[in-house]
Coordinates of C-alpha atoms in Angstrom, one line a residue:
M1 CA 0.0 -0.2 -0.1
L2 CA 2.9 2.5 1.0
A3 CA 4.7 1.8 -2.4
V4 CA 1.4 2.3 -4.4
L5 CA 1.4 5.8 -2.6
G6 CA 5.1 6.2 -3.5
F7 CA 4.4 5.2 -6.8
A8 CA 1.0 7.7 -7.0
V9 CA 3.5 10.6 -5.5
L10 CA 6.3 10.0 -8.3
G11 CA 3.4 10.8 -11.1
L12 CA 1.8 13.5 -9.5
D13 CA 4.9 15.7 -9.9
G14 CA 4.4 18.9 -11.6
N15 CA 0.5 18.2 -11.9
K16 CA -1.8 20.6 -11.4
R17 CA -3.9 20.8 -8.3
S18 CA -6.9 18.0 -8.1
S19 CA -9.0 16.0 -5.5
F20 CA -6.9 12.9 -6.1
G21 CA -3.8 14.9 -5.3
D22 CA -5.3 16.5 -2.4
G23 CA -6.3 13.0 -1.0
I24 CA -2.7 11.3 -1.8
I25 CA -1.6 14.7 0.9
E26 CA -3.9 13.3 3.4
L27 CA -3.2 9.6 3.0
G28 CA 0.8 10.7 4.0
K29 CA -0.5 12.0 7.2
Y30 CA -2.1 9.2 7.8
G31 CA 0.7 6.9 6.7
A32 CA 2.8 8.6 9.0
T33 CA 1.6 7.2 11.5
A34 CA 0.2 3.7 10.5
F35 CA 3.7 3.0 9.1
P36 CA 5.6 2.2 12.2
I37 CA 2.3 0.1 13.6
V38 CA 2.8 -2.2 10.8
F39 CA 6.8 -2.2 10.5
A40 CA 6.8 -3.6 13.9
A41 CA 4.1 -6.3 13.2
I42 CA 5.7 -7.3 10.7
A43 CA 9.4 -6.9 12.0
A44 CA 8.9 -8.5 15.5
R45 CA 7.2 -11.7 13.5
L46 CA 10.2 -12.0 11.4
F47 CA 13.1 -11.9 14.4
K48 CA 10.8 -14.3 16.1
A49 CA 10.6 -16.9 13.1
V50 CA 14.5 -16.3 12.4
A51 CA 15.1 -16.9 15.9
L52 CA 13.2 -20.0 16.3
W53 CA 14.2 -21.6 13.0
R54 CA 17.9 -20.6 14.1
S55 CA 17.5 -22.6 17.4
E56 CA 16.3 -25.6 15.7
K57 CA 18.9 -25.5 13.6
G58 CA 21.6 -24.6 16.6
A59 CA 22.6 -21.4 17.4
K60 CA 24.7 -18.9 19.9
L61 CA 22.3 -17.9 22.9
G62 CA 23.3 -14.3 22.4
L63 CA 22.0 -14.0 18.8
L64 CA 18.9 -15.6 20.1
E65 CA 18.4 -13.2 22.8
Q66 CA 19.0 -10.8 20.2
L67 CA 16.2 -12.0 18.0
V68 CA 13.7 -12.4 20.5
G69 CA 14.0 -9.4 22.3
S70 CA 13.9 -7.2 18.8
Q71 CA 9.8 -6.5 19.5
S72 CA 10.7 -3.0 18.8
L73 CA 12.9 0.0 18.1
G74 CA 13.7 0.8 21.4
A75 CA 14.1 -3.1 22.8
T76 CA 16.5 -3.8 19.9
V77 CA 18.9 -0.8 21.1
E78 CA 18.7 -1.8 24.7
R79 CA 19.3 -5.6 23.7
F80 CA 21.8 -4.6 21.3
V81 CA 23.7 -2.6 24.1
L82 CA 23.5 -4.6 27.1
L83 CA 24.4 -7.7 25.5
G84 CA 27.8 -6.3 24.2
R85 CA 27.7 -8.2 20.9
F86 CA 28.5 -5.7 18.8
D87 CA 28.5 -8.0 15.8
I88 CA 27.2 -7.8 12.1
P89 CA 23.7 -9.9 12.8
G90 CA 23.0 -7.6 15.8
A91 CA 23.6 -4.7 13.4
I92 CA 21.8 -5.2 10.8
V93 CA 18.7 -6.1 13.3
V94 CA 19.2 -2.4 15.1
L95 CA 19.8 -1.0 11.4
L96 CA 16.6 -2.7 9.9
W97 CA 14.5 -0.9 13.1
F98 CA 15.9 2.0 12.3
L99 CA 13.9 1.9 9.0
S100 CA 10.4 2.1 10.7
P101 CA 10.9 6.0 11.8
L102 CA 12.9 6.6 8.3
G103 CA 9.7 5.6 6.8
S104 CA 7.2 7.2 8.8
Q105 CA 9.1 10.5 7.9
M106 CA 9.7 9.7 4.4
S107 CA 5.4 9.3 4.4
L108 CA 4.8 12.7 5.9
R109 CA 7.0 14.6 3.4
L110 CA 6.0 13.0 0.0
L111 CA 4.1 15.4 -1.8
G112 CA 3.4 19.4 -1.3
L113 CA 2.0 22.2 -3.4
T114 CA 4.3 24.7 -5.0
S115 CA 3.5 27.7 -6.7
V116 CA 4.6 28.8 -10.4
N117 CA 4.4 31.5 -12.7
I118 CA 1.9 31.1 -15.8
I119 CA 2.5 34.0 -18.4
T120 CA 0.0 33.9 -21.0
Q121 CA -1.6 36.4 -23.6
T122 CA -4.8 37.3 -23.9
P123 CA -7.3 40.1 -25.2
V124 CA -8.6 42.8 -23.0
K125 CA -11.1 45.4 -24.5
Y126 CA -11.0 48.8 -22.8
F127 CA -13.0 52.2 -23.4
N128 CA -11.9 54.0 -26.1
T129 CA -12.2 58.0 -26.2
T130 CA -10.1 58.5 -29.3
T131 CA -11.3 59.3 -32.8
P132 CA -11.9 55.7 -35.0
A133 CA -8.7 55.2 -36.6
G134 CA -9.1 55.9 -40.2
S135 CA -11.6 58.5 -39.4
M136 CA -9.9 61.9 -40.3
D137 CA -12.6 63.8 -41.8
I138 CA -12.6 67.2 -39.8
N139 CA -16.2 67.2 -39.1
S140 CA -16.5 63.1 -37.8
G141 CA -16.8 62.3 -34.4
P142 CA -17.7 59.0 -32.0
D143 CA -19.4 56.4 -33.5
W144 CA -22.5 57.2 -30.8
A145 CA -23.1 60.1 -28.5
V146 CA -25.5 61.8 -26.7
F147 CA -24.0 65.3 -27.8
D148 CA -24.9 63.7 -31.2
S149 CA -28.1 65.7 -31.3
T150 CA -30.2 68.5 -29.1
S151 CA -33.1 65.7 -28.7
D152 CA -30.3 62.8 -27.6
L153 CA -29.6 65.8 -24.8
A154 CA -32.7 66.8 -24.1
Y155 CA -33.5 63.3 -23.2
D156 CA -30.4 62.1 -21.2
R157 CA -29.3 65.2 -19.6
P158 CA -30.9 63.9 -16.1
S159 CA -28.6 61.0 -16.5
L160 CA -25.5 63.1 -17.4
I161 CA -26.0 65.4 -14.8
A162 CA -26.3 62.5 -12.4
F163 CA -23.3 61.1 -13.6
V164 CA -21.1 63.6 -13.6
S165 CA -22.2 65.0 -9.8
A166 CA -21.7 61.2 -8.8
N167 CA -18.1 62.0 -9.7
M168 CA -17.7 65.4 -7.8
L169 CA -19.2 63.7 -5.0
A170 CA -16.8 61.1 -4.5
S171 CA -14.7 61.2 -1.3
T172 CA -11.1 62.8 -1.6
N173 CA -9.8 59.3 -1.4
V174 CA -11.3 58.2 -4.6
L175 CA -10.4 61.8 -6.4
K176 CA -7.0 61.4 -5.7
S177 CA -7.0 57.6 -6.6
P178 CA -5.9 56.4 -10.1
V179 CA -9.0 54.6 -10.5
D180 CA -12.7 55.7 -10.2
Q181 CA -15.1 54.6 -7.3
W182 CA -16.3 51.9 -10.4
N183 CA -12.9 50.6 -10.3
N184 CA -12.2 52.1 -13.9
I185 CA -8.4 53.3 -14.8
K186 CA -7.7 57.1 -14.8
V187 CA -5.6 58.9 -17.4
P188 CA -3.0 60.9 -16.1
R189 CA -2.2 64.6 -17.8
L190 CA 0.9 64.5 -19.2
D191 CA 1.8 68.2 -18.1
A192 CA 1.1 66.6 -14.5
M193 CA 4.3 64.9 -14.8
A194 CA 6.8 67.1 -15.9
Y195 CA 6.7 65.2 -19.0
S196 CA 9.4 67.0 -21.7
A197 CA 7.2 66.9 -25.2
D198 CA 10.5 67.4 -27.4
A199 CA 12.3 64.2 -26.1
S200 CA 13.7 62.4 -28.7
N201 CA 13.4 58.8 -27.5
N202 CA 9.7 59.3 -26.0
P203 CA 10.8 57.8 -22.7
W204 CA 7.9 55.7 -20.4
V205 CA 7.4 58.5 -18.1
P206 CA 6.7 56.7 -14.0
I207 CA 3.5 58.2 -12.4
A208 CA 3.4 58.9 -8.8
N209 CA 0.4 58.6 -7.4
G210 CA -0.4 61.3 -4.8
T211 CA -1.9 64.5 -3.8
S212 CA -0.2 66.4 -6.7
M213 CA -1.2 64.4 -9.4
T214 CA -4.1 65.8 -11.8
W215 CA -6.3 63.3 -13.8
A216 CA -7.6 64.1 -17.3
S217 CA -11.0 63.1 -16.2
L218 CA -12.7 62.0 -12.7
S219 CA -14.0 58.9 -14.9
G220 CA -12.0 56.1 -16.3
L221 CA -11.6 53.7 -18.5
M222 CA -13.3 50.4 -18.4
I223 CA -11.4 47.1 -19.0
Q224 CA -13.1 44.1 -19.5
G225 CA -11.5 40.2 -20.1
L226 CA -9.3 40.2 -16.9
N227 CA -8.8 37.0 -14.9
A228 CA -9.5 37.5 -11.2
F229 CA -6.4 36.4 -10.1
G230 CA -2.5 37.2 -11.2
N231 CA -0.7 40.1 -12.6
S232 CA -1.5 41.6 -15.8
T233 CA 0.3 44.2 -17.8
F234 CA -0.8 45.7 -21.2
I235 CA -0.7 49.2 -22.9
I236 CA -3.6 51.1 -23.9
Q237 CA -3.8 54.1 -26.3
T238 CA -6.2 56.7 -25.5
S239 CA -6.3 60.5 -25.7
Y240 CA -8.1 63.5 -23.5
I241 CA -9.0 67.2 -24.2
D242 CA -6.2 69.2 -22.6
V243 CA -7.4 72.7 -22.0
T244 CA -5.2 75.6 -21.4
C245 CA -5.9 79.2 -20.6
S246 CA -4.3 82.6 -19.8
D247 CA -5.1 84.5 -16.8
P248 CA -8.9 86.2 -16.6
M249 CA -10.0 89.5 -18.2
Q250 CA -12.5 91.5 -16.9
T251 CA -15.1 93.0 -19.2
K252 CA -15.5 96.9 -19.4
A253 CA -18.6 98.5 -18.3
G254 CA -21.6 99.3 -20.8
S255 CA -25.1 98.9 -21.6
E256 CA -26.4 95.5 -22.4
G257 CA -29.2 96.9 -24.6
S258 CA -30.7 94.4 -26.6
D259 CA -29.9 90.5 -26.6
T260 CA -28.5 90.9 -30.3
N261 CA -25.5 93.4 -28.7
F262 CA -25.2 92.1 -25.4
F263 CA -22.6 88.8 -26.9
T264 CA -20.8 91.2 -29.3
D265 CA -20.4 94.1 -27.4
M266 CA -18.7 91.7 -24.1
L267 CA -16.6 89.9 -26.5
K268 CA -15.4 92.9 -28.1
S269 CA -14.7 94.4 -24.7
V270 CA -12.2 91.9 -24.1
G271 CA -10.7 91.7 -27.7
L272 CA -12.3 88.4 -28.7
A273 CA -13.7 87.6 -32.4
V274 CA -17.8 87.6 -32.3
H275 CA -19.7 84.3 -32.4
I276 CA -21.8 84.6 -35.3
N277 CA -24.2 81.4 -34.6
D278 CA -26.0 83.2 -31.6
A279 CA -26.1 86.8 -30.1
S280 CA -28.6 86.4 -27.9
S281 CA -28.0 86.4 -24.2
P282 CA -25.4 83.5 -23.5
F283 CA -26.3 83.1 -19.7
S284 CA -30.0 81.8 -20.8
R285 CA -28.8 79.4 -23.8
G286 CA -29.0 75.6 -23.2
N287 CA -31.4 75.3 -19.9
P288 CA -34.3 73.7 -20.4
D289 CA -36.2 75.4 -17.5
G290 CA -35.1 78.7 -18.4
S291 CA -32.5 79.4 -15.6
N292 CA -29.7 81.3 -15.8
P293 CA -26.6 79.8 -14.4
S294 CA -24.0 82.5 -13.3
L295 CA -21.3 81.0 -16.3
F296 CA -21.3 80.2 -20.2
L297 CA -18.8 78.8 -22.7
D298 CA -18.6 79.5 -25.9
T299 CA -15.7 79.8 -29.2
N300 CA -15.2 82.5 -31.5
S301 CA -15.6 79.7 -34.2
N302 CA -18.5 78.5 -36.4
S303 CA -17.3 75.3 -37.6
F304 CA -14.3 73.0 -37.5
T305 CA -12.8 74.0 -40.9
R306 CA -9.0 73.5 -40.4
F307 CA -6.7 71.7 -37.6
D308 CA -3.3 73.8 -37.7
A309 CA -3.6 75.6 -34.8
P310 CA -5.4 74.7 -31.2
Q311 CA -9.1 75.2 -31.4
N312 CA -10.5 78.2 -29.2
L313 CA -12.8 77.9 -26.0
F314 CA -13.1 80.6 -23.5
Y315 CA -15.3 80.5 -20.4
A316 CA -17.2 83.7 -18.8
S317 CA -18.7 84.1 -15.3
R318 CA -20.3 86.5 -13.1
V319 CA -20.1 85.1 -10.3
A320 CA -18.8 87.9 -8.7
L321 CA -22.1 89.9 -9.8
V322 CA -24.7 87.0 -9.1
T323 CA -27.6 88.8 -7.4
G324 CA -31.4 88.3 -7.7
T325 CA -31.3 90.4 -11.0
P326 CA -29.1 88.7 -13.4
N327 CA -26.9 90.4 -16.1
S328 CA -28.3 94.4 -14.5
K329 CA -24.4 94.9 -15.3
L330 CA -21.8 94.4 -17.8
S331 CA -18.9 95.5 -15.5
G332 CA -17.4 93.0 -13.4
I333 CA -17.9 89.6 -16.0
E334 CA -14.7 87.4 -16.2
V335 CA -13.4 85.6 -19.1
Y336 CA -10.9 83.1 -19.8
N337 CA -9.4 82.8 -23.3
C338 CA -8.4 78.9 -23.6
S339 CA -7.4 76.4 -26.5
Y340 CA -7.8 72.8 -26.6
T341 CA -5.9 70.0 -28.1
T342 CA -6.4 66.3 -27.6
P343 CA -3.2 64.5 -26.5
K344 CA -2.8 61.1 -28.0
I345 CA -0.9 59.0 -25.5
E346 CA -0.1 55.5 -24.4
G347 CA -0.4 53.9 -21.1
N348 CA 1.2 51.1 -19.3
V349 CA -1.4 49.3 -17.3
T350 CA -0.3 47.2 -14.5
C351 CA -3.2 44.9 -13.1
V352 CA -3.0 42.9 -9.6
G353 CA -6.2 40.9 -10.4
Q354 CA -8.8 43.0 -11.5
D355 CA -7.5 46.2 -9.6
C356 CA -5.6 48.2 -12.6
A357 CA -3.8 51.6 -12.8
I358 CA -2.0 53.2 -15.2
T359 CA 1.6 53.3 -14.3
Q360 CA 3.5 54.8 -17.0
V361 CA 2.8 57.2 -20.0
R362 CA 4.5 58.4 -23.1
R363 CA 3.1 60.2 -26.4
W364 CA 1.4 57.5 -28.8
E365 CA 3.8 59.0 -32.0
D366 CA 1.5 57.0 -34.6
A367 CA -1.7 58.0 -33.5
P368 CA -4.6 57.9 -36.0
S369 CA -5.6 61.5 -35.5
S370 CA -3.6 64.7 -34.7
S371 CA -3.3 66.2 -31.2
L372 CA -4.7 69.5 -33.1
Q373 CA -7.8 67.5 -34.2
P374 CA -10.7 67.6 -31.6
P375 CA -12.4 64.1 -30.7
F376 CA -16.0 65.7 -31.6
N377 CA -17.9 67.0 -34.9
W378 CA -19.1 70.8 -34.4
V379 CA -22.9 69.6 -33.2
E380 CA -21.2 67.4 -30.3
F381 CA -19.1 70.4 -29.4
S382 CA -21.9 72.9 -29.5
N383 CA -23.9 70.5 -27.1
L384 CA -21.4 70.0 -25.1
L385 CA -20.7 73.9 -24.6
L386 CA -24.5 74.2 -23.9
F387 CA -24.5 71.5 -21.3
I388 CA -21.5 72.5 -19.4
P389 CA -22.9 75.3 -17.6
G390 CA -26.1 73.0 -15.9
S391 CA -24.0 70.0 -15.7
L392 CA -24.0 70.0 -12.2
G393 CA -27.7 70.9 -11.7
D394 CA -29.3 74.1 -12.3
P395 CA -28.9 76.5 -9.2
H396 CA -31.1 79.3 -7.7
S397 CA -30.8 82.4 -9.9
G398 CA -29.0 83.8 -6.9
T399 CA -26.0 81.8 -6.4
A400 CA -23.0 80.4 -7.9
S401 CA -23.5 77.5 -10.0
P402 CA -21.8 74.4 -8.9
V403 CA -19.8 74.4 -11.8
D404 CA -18.7 77.9 -10.9
Q405 CA -17.6 76.6 -7.3
Y406 CA -15.8 73.8 -8.7
M407 CA -13.9 76.1 -11.4
L408 CA -12.8 78.4 -8.4
G409 CA -11.2 75.6 -6.3
S410 CA -13.8 74.7 -4.2
D411 CA -13.5 71.2 -2.7
A412 CA -17.2 71.3 -1.9
P413 CA -19.3 72.6 -5.1
F414 CA -22.2 71.6 -4.0
S415 CA -22.5 73.8 -0.9
P416 CA -24.4 77.1 -0.6
G417 CA -22.9 78.8 -3.3
Y418 CA -20.8 81.7 -3.4
Q419 CA -22.7 85.2 -2.8
S420 CA -21.5 88.6 -4.5
G421 CA -18.1 89.5 -3.5
E422 CA -17.1 86.6 -1.6
K423 CA -14.9 85.2 -4.3
N424 CA -14.2 86.0 -7.6
F425 CA -11.9 84.2 -10.4
S426 CA -9.1 87.5 -10.2
K427 CA -7.5 85.4 -7.6
V428 CA -7.3 81.9 -10.1
S429 CA -4.4 81.6 -12.1
G430 CA -5.2 80.7 -16.0
A431 CA -2.8 77.6 -15.3
D432 CA -4.6 76.5 -12.5
F433 CA -7.8 77.0 -14.3
G434 CA -6.8 75.2 -17.0
K435 CA -6.3 72.1 -15.0
R436 CA -9.7 72.0 -13.6
F437 CA -11.5 72.8 -16.9
T438 CA -9.4 69.8 -18.6
T439 CA -11.0 67.5 -15.6
L440 CA -14.4 69.2 -16.0
I441 CA -14.5 68.8 -19.8
N442 CA -13.3 65.2 -19.9
T443 CA -15.9 64.0 -17.3
V444 CA -18.6 65.6 -19.1
W445 CA -17.3 64.2 -22.5
Q446 CA -16.8 60.5 -21.3
A447 CA -20.5 60.9 -19.7
N448 CA -21.8 61.5 -22.7
L449 CA -19.9 58.7 -24.9
A450 CA -21.4 55.9 -22.3
P451 CA -23.3 57.1 -19.8
F452 CA -24.8 54.0 -18.8
S453 CA -21.9 51.7 -18.7
I454 CA -19.4 53.3 -17.0
P455 CA -20.9 53.0 -13.5
L456 CA -20.8 49.1 -14.4
G457 CA -17.1 49.0 -14.5
S458 CA -15.7 45.5 -15.6
S459 CA -19.2 44.4 -16.1
A460 CA -20.0 46.7 -18.9
D461 CA -21.1 44.9 -22.2
F462 CA -18.7 45.5 -24.9
N463 CA -20.3 43.4 -27.2
T464 CA -24.1 44.0 -27.1
K465 CA -26.3 46.0 -29.6
E466 CA -27.2 49.2 -28.8
G467 CA -30.4 49.6 -26.2
T468 CA -29.1 46.6 -24.2
L469 CA -28.4 47.8 -20.5
G470 CA -24.4 48.3 -20.2
W471 CA -24.0 48.7 -23.9
V472 CA -20.5 50.5 -24.6
P473 CA -22.0 53.0 -27.6
A474 CA -18.3 54.6 -28.1
A475 CA -15.8 52.7 -29.7
T476 CA -13.6 50.2 -27.9
A477 CA -10.1 49.3 -28.4
T478 CA -8.6 45.9 -28.0
A479 CA -5.2 45.6 -26.2
M480 CA -2.9 42.6 -25.5
N481 CA -2.8 41.4 -22.1
V482 CA 0.3 39.9 -21.1
Q483 CA -1.1 38.0 -17.7
K484 CA 1.4 36.6 -15.0
F485 CA -0.6 34.7 -12.5
E486 CA 0.9 32.0 -9.7
K487 CA -0.7 28.6 -10.1
L488 CA -0.1 26.0 -7.5
K489 CA 0.5 22.5 -8.9
Y490 CA 2.3 19.0 -7.1
A491 CA 6.0 19.1 -6.0
A492 CA 7.1 15.7 -5.1
N493 CA 9.7 14.5 -2.7
R494 CA 11.2 12.1 -5.0
S495 CA 14.0 11.4 -2.9
H496 CA 11.6 10.8 -0.1
A497 CA 9.4 9.1 -2.5
I498 CA 11.9 6.6 -3.4
I499 CA 13.3 5.8 -0.1
L500 CA 9.4 4.9 1.0
I501 CA 9.7 2.6 -1.6
V502 CA 12.6 0.9 -1.0
I503 CA 11.8 0.6 2.6
T504 CA 8.1 -0.4 1.9
V505 CA 10.1 -3.4 -0.4
V506 CA 12.3 -4.6 2.2
L507 CA 9.0 -5.0 4.6
Q508 CA 7.3 -6.9 2.1
I509 CA 10.3 -9.1 1.6
C510 CA 10.4 -9.3 5.7
A511 CA 7.0 -10.6 5.5
I512 CA 7.6 -12.9 3.1
V513 CA 10.7 -14.3 4.8
G514 CA 9.2 -14.8 8.1
L515 CA 6.3 -16.6 6.9
V516 CA 8.4 -18.9 4.5
L517 CA 10.5 -19.6 7.5
K518 CA 7.4 -20.3 9.9
E519 CA 6.5 -23.3 7.4
M520 CA 10.0 -24.5 7.2
T521 CA 10.6 -24.5 11.0
S522 CA 9.3 -27.6 12.8
A523 CA 10.1 -26.8 16.6
P524 CA 7.0 -24.8 18.4
D525 CA 7.1 -21.2 19.1
I526 CA 8.6 -21.3 23.0
L527 CA 10.7 -18.6 22.7
G528 CA 10.1 -15.6 24.6
H529 CA 7.1 -16.7 26.2
V530 CA 6.4 -17.1 30.2
S531 CA 4.7 -20.5 29.6
T532 CA 7.7 -21.7 28.2
M533 CA 9.2 -21.8 31.9
T534 CA 6.7 -24.3 32.8
R535 CA 8.2 -26.9 30.7
D536 CA 9.7 -29.8 32.7
N537 CA 9.2 -27.3 36.0
V538 CA 9.1 -29.6 39.0
H539 CA 8.1 -26.6 40.9
T540 CA 4.9 -26.1 38.7
A541 CA 1.6 -28.0 39.0
V542 CA 1.6 -28.8 35.3
P543 CA 0.0 -31.5 34.1
S544 CA 2.3 -34.4 31.8
G545 CA 2.5 -33.9 28.5
G546 CA 2.4 -30.7 25.7
N547 CA 5.6 -30.6 25.0
T548 CA 4.6 -29.9 21.4
L549 CA 2.6 -27.0 21.8
D550 CA 4.1 -23.7 21.0
G551 CA 3.8 -20.8 23.7
V552 CA 0.8 -18.9 23.3
E553 CA -0.8 -22.4 22.8
R554 CA 0.6 -23.3 26.3
A555 CA -0.2 -20.0 27.6
R556 CA -3.8 -20.2 26.8
Y557 CA -4.5 -23.6 28.5
L558 CA -2.1 -22.9 32.0
S559 CA -3.7 -19.0 31.6
D560 CA -5.8 -19.6 35.1
M561 CA -2.7 -21.3 36.9
R562 CA -1.3 -18.7 39.5
V563 CA 2.5 -18.4 39.2
Q564 CA 5.3 -16.8 41.3
L565 CA 8.8 -15.9 41.2
A566 CA 9.9 -17.1 44.1
D567 CA 12.8 -18.6 46.7
A568 CA 12.6 -22.6 46.4
R569 CA 14.8 -22.6 49.4
P570 CA 13.8 -20.2 51.9
G571 CA 15.2 -22.1 54.7
D572 CA 18.6 -22.2 53.7
D573 CA 21.5 -19.7 53.7
V574 CA 22.0 -19.4 49.8
G575 CA 18.5 -19.0 48.0
H576 CA 17.3 -20.8 44.5
I577 CA 15.0 -18.7 42.5
V578 CA 12.4 -20.8 40.4
L579 CA 9.2 -20.0 38.6
R580 CA 6.3 -21.9 40.9
S581 CA 3.2 -22.5 41.0
V582 CA 0.8 -21.2 44.2
D583 CA -2.8 -22.1 44.8
N584 CA -3.5 -18.8 47.1
G585 CA -2.4 -16.1 48.6
N586 CA -1.4 -17.3 51.6
E587 CA 1.3 -19.5 49.9
S588 CA 2.4 -17.0 48.1
R589 CA 3.9 -15.0 51.0
K590 CA 6.0 -17.8 51.4
G591 CA 9.6 -17.4 49.7
R592 CA 9.0 -14.2 48.7
L593 CA 12.6 -12.7 46.9
D594 CA 14.7 -10.3 49.1
K595 CA 17.2 -7.9 47.7
R596 CA 19.3 -8.6 51.0
R597 CA 19.6 -12.3 50.7
L598 CA 22.1 -14.0 48.5
Y599 CA 20.5 -16.7 46.1
M600 CA 22.5 -19.1 43.5

């Protein structure tokens, strides 16, 4: 049985974990207990059989005494030392008994589990915010977006507001984290890492997560196809809208006059070109409930015609003049003149299980479009500008918009609004404003691409058709994931298994030899039995006969006889120790042995 266990262990070496292998490990634990018991039973019978066989042939008494006394490892060593017969047969008996603890330990350490690194390459899908490859039309945009039409925007506007607000309401730890609250990976801004744009070798730049890191968006990119265990690395190609702004300018005082002249006069007062599409009051545009936020966004272009320079974008706020009567004054409206590009980057993503983060970034040198080409078409861009002022909800006309509060640097943009004169943008530099504007516009833009699937994280469905819950409408991309994970396999201690097999074979030989010698021996087994001392003993009341009975049979017949080691000559000066039979307790008190008495 134990030999079979050894061979089974050798067969499991290097195999993956299984219920059979776990059973072998458990069996090895029981084998450590069973082995010495089985060994003692076989070895003790062998040595008695050898002693009886040798005694029938004629043997030295010392050898017989060693063999008969070898019933356990301790008794064998004791008999070997006390007899003082340090000969080869005695040494063989001792060494054979030492196989018992050795075999027990071998069975206990036969098989274990070890981990090995398995490296595989599998595709993973991720949320793509970049204009699809080959789509170089200056008025192209993503495959689907809420901002595709005014009707879509009106229908999905509550969902977009809820999504953007949920990102703004995230905890401080989440806002600083490389993943959003749904475990989607955030994309860092290149300029937040002192990236050298003119680096000729385009090195990977490590990301130092912390309070100083600025993320392009508060929401991240969904990833699908990762295993729950192991470490993964892959490269994604993505983009974001990067906004840079000059320091704020304040409009000159003037009369609002008619709506037709308001926008034109305000833009001219700060030296900007005139927007030719809409001359109505900009603070009242894009809000279905007619509310007038404290800010508006616009551009001095009326279409996308060329991409040889960054596109224009400006942000105007009257947060310092918010009162119960909006638009009562022109002076004090602050304007940030901004431009935006769309940097294309590659991110090295590192994952532990399904927890991922971008750990390095670099320029995407062979991107399908220029960084000067926006990710949206003109209709989507116009709806984006109309939506952002109310993207965090529409405040009371007498308070600052949550968007204004966020752009002012508030960590709690939904707290009661700044009242007139409490704070204004004169203290917010263009550089700081551009960082926040970048985060805001990317959060809104990503929301419009997949408003119902980003909160699903890795559970988002990249495969089904439009209208399915969790459907990812924007284009998806695929990266080759190099996954490294630890897998448990069996590791056999081959030397232990071989030793156990050898010991088991030796034990089987011992069992066979013991049986053969027992059949070859004619003499009864009387060695080592107390009943043997009653043979031809004049001091025991034993009936005549029974000379051919072995020790066990004789003991069974005489099991009720009361015997005693006693002094047969208690009245002499020198006593004589014998095994005698006694009838009762009174008789047994006579002739009891005394250590102070001399015996022959």
